[in-house]
Coordinates of C-alpha atoms in Angstrom, one line a residue:
X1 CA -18.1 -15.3 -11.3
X2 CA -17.3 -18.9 -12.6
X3 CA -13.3 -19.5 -12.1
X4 CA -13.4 -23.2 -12.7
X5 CA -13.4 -22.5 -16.2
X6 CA -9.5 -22.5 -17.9
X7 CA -8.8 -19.1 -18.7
X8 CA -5.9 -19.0 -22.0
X9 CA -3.8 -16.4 -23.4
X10 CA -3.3 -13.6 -21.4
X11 CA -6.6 -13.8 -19.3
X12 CA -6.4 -13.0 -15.7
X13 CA -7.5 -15.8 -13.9
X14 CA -7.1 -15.4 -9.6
X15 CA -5.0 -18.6 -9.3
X16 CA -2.9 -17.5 -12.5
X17 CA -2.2 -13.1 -11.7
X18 CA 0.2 -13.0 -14.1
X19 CA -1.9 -14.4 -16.8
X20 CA 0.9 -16.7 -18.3
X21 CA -1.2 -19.8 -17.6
X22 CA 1.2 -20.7 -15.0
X23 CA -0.4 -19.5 -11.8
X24 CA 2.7 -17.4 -11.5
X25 CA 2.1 -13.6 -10.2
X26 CA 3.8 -10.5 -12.1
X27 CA 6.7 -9.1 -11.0
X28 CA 8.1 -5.8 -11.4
X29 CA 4.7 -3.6 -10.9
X30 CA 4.5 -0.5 -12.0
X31 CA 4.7 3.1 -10.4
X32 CA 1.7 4.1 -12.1
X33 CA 0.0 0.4 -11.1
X34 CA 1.3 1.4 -7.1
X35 CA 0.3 5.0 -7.4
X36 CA -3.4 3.9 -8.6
X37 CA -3.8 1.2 -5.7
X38 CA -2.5 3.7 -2.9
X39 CA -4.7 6.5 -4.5
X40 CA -7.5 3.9 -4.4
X41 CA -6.7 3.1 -0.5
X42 CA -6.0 6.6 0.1
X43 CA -9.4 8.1 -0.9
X44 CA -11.0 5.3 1.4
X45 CA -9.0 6.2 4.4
X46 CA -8.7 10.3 3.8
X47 CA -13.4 9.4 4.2
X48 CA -13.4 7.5 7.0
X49 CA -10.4 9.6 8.7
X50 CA -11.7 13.0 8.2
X51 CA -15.3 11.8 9.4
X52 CA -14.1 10.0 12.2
X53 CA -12.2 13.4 13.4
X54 CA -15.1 15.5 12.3
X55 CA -17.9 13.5 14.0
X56 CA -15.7 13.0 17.4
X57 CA -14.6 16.8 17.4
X58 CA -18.4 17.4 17.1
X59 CA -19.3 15.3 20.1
X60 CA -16.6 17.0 22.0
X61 CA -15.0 13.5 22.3
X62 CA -11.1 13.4 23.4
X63 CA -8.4 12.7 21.8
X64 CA -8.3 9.0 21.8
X65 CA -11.7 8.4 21.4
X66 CA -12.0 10.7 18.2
X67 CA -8.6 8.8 17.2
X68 CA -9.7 5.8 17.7
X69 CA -13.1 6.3 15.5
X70 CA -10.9 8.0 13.0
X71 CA -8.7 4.6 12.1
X72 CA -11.7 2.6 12.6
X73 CA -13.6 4.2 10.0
X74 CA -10.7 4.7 7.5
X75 CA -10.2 0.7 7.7
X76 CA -14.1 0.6 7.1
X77 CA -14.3 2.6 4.8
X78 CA -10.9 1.5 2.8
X79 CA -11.9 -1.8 2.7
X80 CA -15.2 -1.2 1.3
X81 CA -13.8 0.5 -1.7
X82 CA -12.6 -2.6 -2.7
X83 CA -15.5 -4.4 -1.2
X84 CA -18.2 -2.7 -3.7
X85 CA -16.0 -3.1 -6.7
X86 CA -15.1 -6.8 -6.1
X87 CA -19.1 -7.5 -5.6
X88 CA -19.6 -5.8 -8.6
X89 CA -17.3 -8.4 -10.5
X90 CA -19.4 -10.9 -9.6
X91 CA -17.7 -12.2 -6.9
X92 CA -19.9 -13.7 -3.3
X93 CA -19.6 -11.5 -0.6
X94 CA -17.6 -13.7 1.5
X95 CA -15.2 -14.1 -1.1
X96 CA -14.9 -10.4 -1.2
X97 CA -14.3 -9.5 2.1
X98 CA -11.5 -11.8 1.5
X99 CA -10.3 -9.8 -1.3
X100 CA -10.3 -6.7 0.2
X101 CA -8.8 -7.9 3.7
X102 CA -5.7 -9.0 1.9
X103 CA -5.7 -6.4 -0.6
X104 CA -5.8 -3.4 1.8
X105 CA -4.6 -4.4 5.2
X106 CA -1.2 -3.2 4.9
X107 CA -1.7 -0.2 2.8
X108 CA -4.1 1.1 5.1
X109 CA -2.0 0.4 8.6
X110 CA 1.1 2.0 6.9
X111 CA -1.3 4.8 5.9
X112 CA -2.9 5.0 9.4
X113 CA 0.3 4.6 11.0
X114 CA 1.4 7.4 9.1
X115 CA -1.4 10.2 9.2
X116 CA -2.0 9.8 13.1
X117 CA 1.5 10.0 13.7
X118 CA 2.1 13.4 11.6
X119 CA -1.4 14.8 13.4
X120 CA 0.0 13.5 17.1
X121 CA 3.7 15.0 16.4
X122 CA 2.4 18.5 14.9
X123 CA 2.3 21.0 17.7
X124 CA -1.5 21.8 18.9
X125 CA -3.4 19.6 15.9
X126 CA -4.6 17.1 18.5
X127 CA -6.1 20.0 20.2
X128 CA -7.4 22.2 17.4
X129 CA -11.1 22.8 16.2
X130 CA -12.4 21.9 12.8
X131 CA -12.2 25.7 12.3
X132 CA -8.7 25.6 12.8
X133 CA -6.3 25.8 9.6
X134 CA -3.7 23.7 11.9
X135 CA -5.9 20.9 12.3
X136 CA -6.5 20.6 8.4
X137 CA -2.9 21.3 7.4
X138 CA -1.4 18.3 10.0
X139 CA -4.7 16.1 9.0
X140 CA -4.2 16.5 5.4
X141 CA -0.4 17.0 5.1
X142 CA -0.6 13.8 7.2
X143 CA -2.4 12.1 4.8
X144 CA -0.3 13.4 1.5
X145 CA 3.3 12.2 3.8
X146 CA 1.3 8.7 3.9
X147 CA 0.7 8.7 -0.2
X148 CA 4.3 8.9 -0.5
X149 CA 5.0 6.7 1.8
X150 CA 2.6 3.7 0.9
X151 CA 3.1 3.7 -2.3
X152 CA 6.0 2.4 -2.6
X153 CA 4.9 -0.6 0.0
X154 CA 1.9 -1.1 -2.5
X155 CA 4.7 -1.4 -5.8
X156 CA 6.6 -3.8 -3.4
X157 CA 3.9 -6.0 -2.5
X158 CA 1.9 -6.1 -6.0
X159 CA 5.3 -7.0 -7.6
X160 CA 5.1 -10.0 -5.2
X161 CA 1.5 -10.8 -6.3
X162 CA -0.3 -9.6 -2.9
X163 CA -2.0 -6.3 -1.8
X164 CA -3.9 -4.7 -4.7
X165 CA -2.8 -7.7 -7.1
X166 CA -5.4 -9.7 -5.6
X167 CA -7.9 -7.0 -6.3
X168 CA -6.8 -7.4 -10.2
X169 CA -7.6 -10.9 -11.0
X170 CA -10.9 -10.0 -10.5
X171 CA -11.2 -7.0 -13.2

């Protein structure tokens, strides 16, 4: 994707998010905007979370360990969400990584942050089975508390031009 070319009008050009051909970013994001960025980060993290807890529950893996897999993949698998769909834009893949580092960092700790600490603090879900409704209930009601949590983080931060608003002057 050529950006040395001067975008007019309302174009969305990465140095000018706003597209007022000032290189100013848009305040004042949406709740829809912030809803479809956390949804986005979300779906990338519920992946990796639930197949890091279902592969280290399967290897009979402790608690950290499975933990620790589980956060690692949800960043993996988060970031390359918006990894694909920036490469798909046209965009080098170094440039991309970029993209999606400072477009999902945050969203996905706070999310992270969130779910493990629901799962840790509910009674017994650290040590139930995949076959267990408890485990399911803390992972996912984990990961619902952390929706309503992040998105609001996400509306703050794209109003300020970072986060997902990065990902945007690329579409």
């Amino acid at each position: 994707m050529d950006h040395s070319t001067h975008h007019s009008g309302t174009g969305h050009h990465p140095t000018d998010p706003a597209g007022d051909g000032h290189g100013h970013h848009a305040h004042g994001a949406t709740w829809a905007t912030a809803m479809r960025a956390t949804l986005h980060c979300l779906t990338g993290c519920a992946v990796g979370e639930i197949l890091g807890m279902v592969v280290g529950t399967a290897l009979m893996w402790g608690n950290v360990p499975t933990m620790v897999l589980a956060i690692a993949l949800a960043f993996v698998f988060g970031y390359s969400f918006t990894l694909f769909a920036v490469v798909r834009a046209g965009v080098s893949m170094k440039a991309a990584l970029k993209v999606a580092l400072a477009a999902d960092t945050v969203s996905i700790a706070v999310m992270e942050l969130i779910d493990n600490g629901i799962v840790a603090l509910v009674p017994g879900a650290l040590d139930a089975h995949l076959s267990d409704g408890l485990f399911w209930y803390a992972l996912l009601g984990g990961l619902a508390l952390a929706f309503v949590i992040t998105t609001p983080v996400n509306k703050w931060m794209i109003g300020r031009g970072k986060g997902h608003a990065v990902v945007h002057a690329y579409h």
